[in-house]
mmCIF file with all atom_site columns, C-alpha atoms in Angstrom:
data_model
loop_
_atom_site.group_PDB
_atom_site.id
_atom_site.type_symbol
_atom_site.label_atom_id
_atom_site.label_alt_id
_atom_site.label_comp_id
_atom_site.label_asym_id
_atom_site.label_entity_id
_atom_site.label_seq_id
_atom_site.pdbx_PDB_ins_code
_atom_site.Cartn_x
_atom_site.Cartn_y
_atom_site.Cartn_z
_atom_site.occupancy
_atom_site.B_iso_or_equiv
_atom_site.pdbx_formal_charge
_atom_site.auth_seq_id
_atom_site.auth_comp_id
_atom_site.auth_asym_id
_atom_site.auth_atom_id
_atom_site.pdbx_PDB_model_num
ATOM 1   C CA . UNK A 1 1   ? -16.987 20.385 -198.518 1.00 48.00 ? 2   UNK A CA 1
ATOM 2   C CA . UNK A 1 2   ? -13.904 19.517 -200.945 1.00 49.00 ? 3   UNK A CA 1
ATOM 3   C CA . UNK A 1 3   ? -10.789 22.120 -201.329 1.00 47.00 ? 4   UNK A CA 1
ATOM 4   C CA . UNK A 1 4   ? -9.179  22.257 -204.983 1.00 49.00 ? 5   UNK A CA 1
ATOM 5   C CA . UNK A 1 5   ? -5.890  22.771 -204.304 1.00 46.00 ? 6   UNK A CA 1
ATOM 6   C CA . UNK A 1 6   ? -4.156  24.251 -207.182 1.00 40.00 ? 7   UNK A CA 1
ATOM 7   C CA . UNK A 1 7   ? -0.598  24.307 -206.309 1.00 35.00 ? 8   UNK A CA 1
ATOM 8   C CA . UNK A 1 8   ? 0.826   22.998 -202.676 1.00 35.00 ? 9   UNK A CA 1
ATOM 9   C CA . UNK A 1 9   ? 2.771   25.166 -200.885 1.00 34.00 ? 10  UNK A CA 1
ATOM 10  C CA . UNK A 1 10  ? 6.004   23.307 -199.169 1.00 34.00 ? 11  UNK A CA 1
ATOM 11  C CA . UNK A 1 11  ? 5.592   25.004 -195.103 1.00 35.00 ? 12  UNK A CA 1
ATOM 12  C CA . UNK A 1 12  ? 2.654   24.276 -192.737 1.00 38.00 ? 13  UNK A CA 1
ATOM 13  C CA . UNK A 1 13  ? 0.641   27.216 -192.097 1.00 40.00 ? 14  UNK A CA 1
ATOM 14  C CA . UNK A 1 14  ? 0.999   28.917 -189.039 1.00 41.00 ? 15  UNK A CA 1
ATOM 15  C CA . UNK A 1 15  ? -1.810  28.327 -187.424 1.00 43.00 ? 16  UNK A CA 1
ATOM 16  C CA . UNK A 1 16  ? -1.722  24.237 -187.252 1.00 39.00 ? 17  UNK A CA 1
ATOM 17  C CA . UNK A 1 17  ? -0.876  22.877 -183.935 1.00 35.00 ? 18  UNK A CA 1
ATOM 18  C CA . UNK A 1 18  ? 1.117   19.897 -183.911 1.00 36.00 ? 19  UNK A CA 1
ATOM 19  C CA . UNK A 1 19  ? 0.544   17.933 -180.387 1.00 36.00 ? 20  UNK A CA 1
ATOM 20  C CA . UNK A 1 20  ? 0.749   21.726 -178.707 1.00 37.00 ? 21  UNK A CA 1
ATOM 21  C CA . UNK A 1 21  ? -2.198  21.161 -176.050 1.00 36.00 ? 22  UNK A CA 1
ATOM 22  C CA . UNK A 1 22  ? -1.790  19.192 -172.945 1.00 40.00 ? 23  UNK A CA 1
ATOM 23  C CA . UNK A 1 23  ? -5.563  19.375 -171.711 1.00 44.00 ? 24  UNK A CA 1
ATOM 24  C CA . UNK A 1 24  ? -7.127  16.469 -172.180 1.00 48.00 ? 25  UNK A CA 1
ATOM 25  C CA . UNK A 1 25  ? -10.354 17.039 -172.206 1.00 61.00 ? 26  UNK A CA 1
ATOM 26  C CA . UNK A 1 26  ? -12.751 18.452 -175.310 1.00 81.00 ? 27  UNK A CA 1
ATOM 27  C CA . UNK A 1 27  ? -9.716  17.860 -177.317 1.00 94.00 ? 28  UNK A CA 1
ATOM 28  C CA . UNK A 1 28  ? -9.452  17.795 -181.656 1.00 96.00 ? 29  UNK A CA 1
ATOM 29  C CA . UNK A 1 29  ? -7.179  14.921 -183.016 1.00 97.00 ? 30  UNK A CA 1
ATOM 30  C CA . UNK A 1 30  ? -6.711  15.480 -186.582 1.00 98.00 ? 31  UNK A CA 1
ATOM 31  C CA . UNK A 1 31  ? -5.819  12.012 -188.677 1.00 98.00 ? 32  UNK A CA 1
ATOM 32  C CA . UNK A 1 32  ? -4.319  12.655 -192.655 1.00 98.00 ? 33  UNK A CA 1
ATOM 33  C CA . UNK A 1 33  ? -4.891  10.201 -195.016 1.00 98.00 ? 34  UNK A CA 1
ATOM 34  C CA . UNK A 1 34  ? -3.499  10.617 -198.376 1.00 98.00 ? 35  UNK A CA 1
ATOM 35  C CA . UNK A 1 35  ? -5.282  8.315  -200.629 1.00 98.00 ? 36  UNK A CA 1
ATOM 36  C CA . UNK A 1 36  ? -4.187  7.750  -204.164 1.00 98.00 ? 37  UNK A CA 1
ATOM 37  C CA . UNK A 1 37  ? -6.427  5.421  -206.402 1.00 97.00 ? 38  UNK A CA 1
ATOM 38  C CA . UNK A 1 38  ? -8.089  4.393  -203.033 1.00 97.00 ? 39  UNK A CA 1
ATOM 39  C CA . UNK A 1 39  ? -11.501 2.915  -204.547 1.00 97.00 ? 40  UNK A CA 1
ATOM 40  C CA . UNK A 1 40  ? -10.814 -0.537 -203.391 1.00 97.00 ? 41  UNK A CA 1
ATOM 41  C CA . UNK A 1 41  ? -9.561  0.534  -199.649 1.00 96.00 ? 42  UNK A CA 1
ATOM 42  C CA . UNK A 1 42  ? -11.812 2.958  -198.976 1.00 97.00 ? 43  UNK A CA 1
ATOM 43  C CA . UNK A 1 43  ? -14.659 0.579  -198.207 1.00 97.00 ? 44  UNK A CA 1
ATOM 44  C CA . UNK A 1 44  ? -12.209 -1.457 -195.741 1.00 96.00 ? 45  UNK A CA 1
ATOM 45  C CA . UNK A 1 45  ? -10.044 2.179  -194.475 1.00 97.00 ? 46  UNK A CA 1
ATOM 46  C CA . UNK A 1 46  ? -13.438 3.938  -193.541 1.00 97.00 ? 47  UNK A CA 1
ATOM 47  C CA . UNK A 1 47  ? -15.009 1.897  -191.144 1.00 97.00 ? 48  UNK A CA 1
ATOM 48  C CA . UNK A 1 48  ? -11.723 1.640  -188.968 1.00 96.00 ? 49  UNK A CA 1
ATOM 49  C CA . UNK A 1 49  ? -11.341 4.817  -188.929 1.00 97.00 ? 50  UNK A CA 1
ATOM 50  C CA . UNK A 1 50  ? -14.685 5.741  -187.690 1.00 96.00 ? 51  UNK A CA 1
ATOM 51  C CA . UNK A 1 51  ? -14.040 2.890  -184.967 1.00 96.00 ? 52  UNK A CA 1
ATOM 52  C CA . UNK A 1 52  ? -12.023 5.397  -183.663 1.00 96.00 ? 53  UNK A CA 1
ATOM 53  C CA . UNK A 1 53  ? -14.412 7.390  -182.104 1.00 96.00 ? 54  UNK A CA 1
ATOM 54  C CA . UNK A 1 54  ? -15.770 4.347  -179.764 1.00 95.00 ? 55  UNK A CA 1
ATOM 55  C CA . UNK A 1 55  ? -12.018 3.865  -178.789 1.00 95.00 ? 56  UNK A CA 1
ATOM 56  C CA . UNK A 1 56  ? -11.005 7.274  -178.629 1.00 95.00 ? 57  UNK A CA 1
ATOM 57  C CA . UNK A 1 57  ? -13.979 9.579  -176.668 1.00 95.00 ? 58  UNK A CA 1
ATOM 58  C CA . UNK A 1 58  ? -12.322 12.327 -175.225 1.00 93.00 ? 59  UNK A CA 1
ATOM 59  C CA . UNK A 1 59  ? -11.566 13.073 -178.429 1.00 96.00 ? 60  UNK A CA 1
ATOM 60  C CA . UNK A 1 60  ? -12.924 14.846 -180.970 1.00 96.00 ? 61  UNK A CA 1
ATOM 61  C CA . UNK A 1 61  ? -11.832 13.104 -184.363 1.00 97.00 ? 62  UNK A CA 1
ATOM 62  C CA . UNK A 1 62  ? -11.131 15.099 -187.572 1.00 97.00 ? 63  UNK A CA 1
ATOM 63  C CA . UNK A 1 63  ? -10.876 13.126 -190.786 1.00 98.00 ? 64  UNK A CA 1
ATOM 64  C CA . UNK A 1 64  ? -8.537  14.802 -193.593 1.00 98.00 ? 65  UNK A CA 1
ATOM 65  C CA . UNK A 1 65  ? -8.811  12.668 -196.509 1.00 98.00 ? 66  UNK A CA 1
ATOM 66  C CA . UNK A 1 66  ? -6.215  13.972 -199.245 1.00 98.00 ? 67  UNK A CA 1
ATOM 67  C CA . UNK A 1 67  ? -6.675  13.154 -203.062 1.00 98.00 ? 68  UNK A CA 1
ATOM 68  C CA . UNK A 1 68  ? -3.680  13.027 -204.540 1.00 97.00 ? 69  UNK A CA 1
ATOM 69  C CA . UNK A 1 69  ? -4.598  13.285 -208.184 1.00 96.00 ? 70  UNK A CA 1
ATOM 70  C CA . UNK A 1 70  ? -6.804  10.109 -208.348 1.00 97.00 ? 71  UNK A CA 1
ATOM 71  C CA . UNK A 1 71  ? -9.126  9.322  -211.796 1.00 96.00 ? 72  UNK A CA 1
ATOM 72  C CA . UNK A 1 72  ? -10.971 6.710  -210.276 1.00 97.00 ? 73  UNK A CA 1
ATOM 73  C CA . UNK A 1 73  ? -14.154 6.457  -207.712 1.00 97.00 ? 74  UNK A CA 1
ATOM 74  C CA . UNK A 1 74  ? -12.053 7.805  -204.460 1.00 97.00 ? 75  UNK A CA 1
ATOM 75  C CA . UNK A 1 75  ? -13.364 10.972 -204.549 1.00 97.00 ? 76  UNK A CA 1
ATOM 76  C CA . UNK A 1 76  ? -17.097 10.324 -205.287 1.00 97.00 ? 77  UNK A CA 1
ATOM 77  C CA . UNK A 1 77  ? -16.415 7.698  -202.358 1.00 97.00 ? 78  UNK A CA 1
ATOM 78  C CA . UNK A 1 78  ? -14.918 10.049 -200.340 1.00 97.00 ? 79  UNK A CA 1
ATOM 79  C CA . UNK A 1 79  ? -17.606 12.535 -200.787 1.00 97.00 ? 80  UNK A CA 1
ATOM 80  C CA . UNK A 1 80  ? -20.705 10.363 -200.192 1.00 97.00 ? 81  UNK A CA 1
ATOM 81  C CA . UNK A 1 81  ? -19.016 8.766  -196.337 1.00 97.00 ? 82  UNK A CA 1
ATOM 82  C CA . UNK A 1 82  ? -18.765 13.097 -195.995 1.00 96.00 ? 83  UNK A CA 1
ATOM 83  C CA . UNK A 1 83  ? -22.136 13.106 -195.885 1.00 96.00 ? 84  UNK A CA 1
ATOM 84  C CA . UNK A 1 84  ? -22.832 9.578  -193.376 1.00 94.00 ? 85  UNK A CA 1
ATOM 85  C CA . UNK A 1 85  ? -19.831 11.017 -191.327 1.00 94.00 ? 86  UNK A CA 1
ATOM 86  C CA . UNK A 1 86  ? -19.077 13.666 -189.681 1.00 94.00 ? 87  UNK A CA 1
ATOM 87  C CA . UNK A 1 87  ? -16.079 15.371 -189.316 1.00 96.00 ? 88  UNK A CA 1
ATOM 88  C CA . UNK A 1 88  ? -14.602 14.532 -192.827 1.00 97.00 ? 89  UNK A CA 1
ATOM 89  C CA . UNK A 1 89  ? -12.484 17.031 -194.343 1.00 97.00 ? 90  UNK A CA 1
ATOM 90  C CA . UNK A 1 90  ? -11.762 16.180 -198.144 1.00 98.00 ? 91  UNK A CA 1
ATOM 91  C CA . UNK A 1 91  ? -8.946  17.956 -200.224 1.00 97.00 ? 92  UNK A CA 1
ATOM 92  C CA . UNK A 1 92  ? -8.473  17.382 -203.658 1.00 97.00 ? 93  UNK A CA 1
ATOM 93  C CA . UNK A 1 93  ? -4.755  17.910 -205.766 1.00 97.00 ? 94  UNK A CA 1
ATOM 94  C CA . UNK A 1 94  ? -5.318  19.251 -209.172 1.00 94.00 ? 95  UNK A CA 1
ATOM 95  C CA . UNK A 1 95  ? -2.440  16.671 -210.009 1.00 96.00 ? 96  UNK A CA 1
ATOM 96  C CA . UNK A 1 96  ? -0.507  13.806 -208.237 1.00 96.00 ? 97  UNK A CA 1
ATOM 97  C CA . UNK A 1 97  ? 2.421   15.230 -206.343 1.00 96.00 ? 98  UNK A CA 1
ATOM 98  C CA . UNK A 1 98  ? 3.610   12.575 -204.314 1.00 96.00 ? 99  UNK A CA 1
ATOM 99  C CA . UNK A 1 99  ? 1.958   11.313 -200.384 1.00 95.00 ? 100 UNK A CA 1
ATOM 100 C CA . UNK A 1 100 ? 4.854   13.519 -198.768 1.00 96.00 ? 101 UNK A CA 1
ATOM 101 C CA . UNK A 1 101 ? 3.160   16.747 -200.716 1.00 97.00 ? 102 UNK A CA 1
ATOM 102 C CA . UNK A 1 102 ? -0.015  15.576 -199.747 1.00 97.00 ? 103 UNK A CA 1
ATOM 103 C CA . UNK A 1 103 ? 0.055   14.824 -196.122 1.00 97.00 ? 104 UNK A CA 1
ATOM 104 C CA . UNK A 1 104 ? 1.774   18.532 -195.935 1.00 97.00 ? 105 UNK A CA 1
ATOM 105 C CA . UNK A 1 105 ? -1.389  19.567 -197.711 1.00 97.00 ? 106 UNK A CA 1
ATOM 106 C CA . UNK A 1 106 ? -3.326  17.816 -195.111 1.00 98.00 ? 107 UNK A CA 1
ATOM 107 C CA . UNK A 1 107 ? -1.463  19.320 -192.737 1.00 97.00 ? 108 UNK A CA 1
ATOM 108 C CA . UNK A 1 108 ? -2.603  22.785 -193.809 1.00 97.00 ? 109 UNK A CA 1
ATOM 109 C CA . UNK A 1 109 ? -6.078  21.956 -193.611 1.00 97.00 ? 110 UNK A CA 1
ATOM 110 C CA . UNK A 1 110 ? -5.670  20.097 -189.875 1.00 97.00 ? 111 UNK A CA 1
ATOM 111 C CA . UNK A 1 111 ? -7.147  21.911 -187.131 1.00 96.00 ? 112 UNK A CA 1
ATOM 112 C CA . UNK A 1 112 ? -6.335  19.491 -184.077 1.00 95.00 ? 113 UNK A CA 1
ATOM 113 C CA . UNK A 1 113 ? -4.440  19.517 -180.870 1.00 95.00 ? 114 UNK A CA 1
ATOM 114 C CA . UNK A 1 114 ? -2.615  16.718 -182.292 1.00 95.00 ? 115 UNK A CA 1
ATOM 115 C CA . UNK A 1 115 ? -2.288  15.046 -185.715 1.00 97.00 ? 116 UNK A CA 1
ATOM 116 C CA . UNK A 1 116 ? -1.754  11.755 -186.919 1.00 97.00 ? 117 UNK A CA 1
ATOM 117 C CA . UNK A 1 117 ? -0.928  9.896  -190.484 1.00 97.00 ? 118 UNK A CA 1
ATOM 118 C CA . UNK A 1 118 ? -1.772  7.110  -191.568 1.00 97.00 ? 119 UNK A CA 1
ATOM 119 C CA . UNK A 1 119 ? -1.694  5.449  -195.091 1.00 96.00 ? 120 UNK A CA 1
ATOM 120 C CA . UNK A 1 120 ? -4.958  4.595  -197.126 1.00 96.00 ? 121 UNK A CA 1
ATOM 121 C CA . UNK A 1 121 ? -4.184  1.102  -196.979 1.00 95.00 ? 122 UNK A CA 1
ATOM 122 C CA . UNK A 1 122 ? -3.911  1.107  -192.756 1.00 94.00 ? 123 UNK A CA 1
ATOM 123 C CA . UNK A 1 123 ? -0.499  -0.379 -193.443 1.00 93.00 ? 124 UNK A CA 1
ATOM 124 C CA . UNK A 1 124 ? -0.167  0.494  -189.774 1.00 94.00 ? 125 UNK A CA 1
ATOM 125 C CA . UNK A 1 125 ? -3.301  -0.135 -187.573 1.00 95.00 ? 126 UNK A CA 1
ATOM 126 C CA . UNK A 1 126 ? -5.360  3.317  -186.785 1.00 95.00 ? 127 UNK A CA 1
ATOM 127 C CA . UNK A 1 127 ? -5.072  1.969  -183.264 1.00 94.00 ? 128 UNK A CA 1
ATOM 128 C CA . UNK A 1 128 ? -2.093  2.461  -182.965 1.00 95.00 ? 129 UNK A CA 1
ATOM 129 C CA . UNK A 1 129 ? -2.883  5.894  -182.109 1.00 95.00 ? 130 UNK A CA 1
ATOM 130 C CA . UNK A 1 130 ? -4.162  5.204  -178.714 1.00 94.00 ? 131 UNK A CA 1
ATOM 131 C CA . UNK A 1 131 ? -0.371  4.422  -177.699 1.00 93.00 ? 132 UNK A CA 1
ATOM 132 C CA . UNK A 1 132 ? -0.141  7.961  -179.410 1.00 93.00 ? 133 UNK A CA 1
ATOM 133 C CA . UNK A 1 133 ? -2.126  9.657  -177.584 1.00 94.00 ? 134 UNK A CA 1
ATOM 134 C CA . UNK A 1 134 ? -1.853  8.006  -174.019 1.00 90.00 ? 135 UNK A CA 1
ATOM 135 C CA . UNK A 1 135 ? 1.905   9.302  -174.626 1.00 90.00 ? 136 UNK A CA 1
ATOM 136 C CA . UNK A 1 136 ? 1.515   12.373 -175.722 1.00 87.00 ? 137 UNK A CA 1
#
């Protein structure tokens, strides 16, 4: 499934929780990605992210890939690991607004107990979020 998103709005809905649970288990960690012209990292970004889910299993782990106006392959990438992996949640800008418009975008979408950014290019390591996690 891919949202359009027309026009992003600049508050969080309401109903996102933002690290608002403290049971641990059967618990949704949400991760947003904004990806702009991501062809080239998604084939390297995807796999670590899934190996997630082997470090991470008391979690369940939701995906929220943000397109921020991109005109090359990311999408049709995006769209065809949706269908290998579950729990991808893909949301495609009508135009580029900038990552900070985009991960609030994500945020929107997010349905964890707890959600995490991280850049496309894994600038910082996804596991990194264990730390996170054992913290929170």
């Amino acid at each position: 499934m891919v949202f359009l998103v027309q026009h992003v709005r600049l508050s969080i809905r309401n109903g996102v929780r933002v690290c608002a649970s403290t049971q641990i288990n059967n618990m949704t960690f949400s991760i947003v990605i904004p990806i702009y012209f991501a062809e080239k990292n998604l084939p390297h970004t995807l796999p670590r992210l899934q190996h997630l889910r082997e470090l991470l299993p008391k979690y369940t782990i939701e995906y929220i890939f943000v397109d921020d106006g991109s005109t090359d392959r990311s999408l049709s990438l995006l769209q065809e690991a949706q269908r290998n992996i579950p729990g991808i949640t893909i949301v495609k800008l009508s135009k580029n607004v900038g990552s900070m418009m985009a991960i609030q975008a994500g945020l929107s979408f997010a349905r964890g107990d707890c959600v995490g950014m991280v850049t496309q290019d894994l600038q910082d390591p996804p596991e990194l979020f264990m730390e996170m996690l054992e913290s929170w």
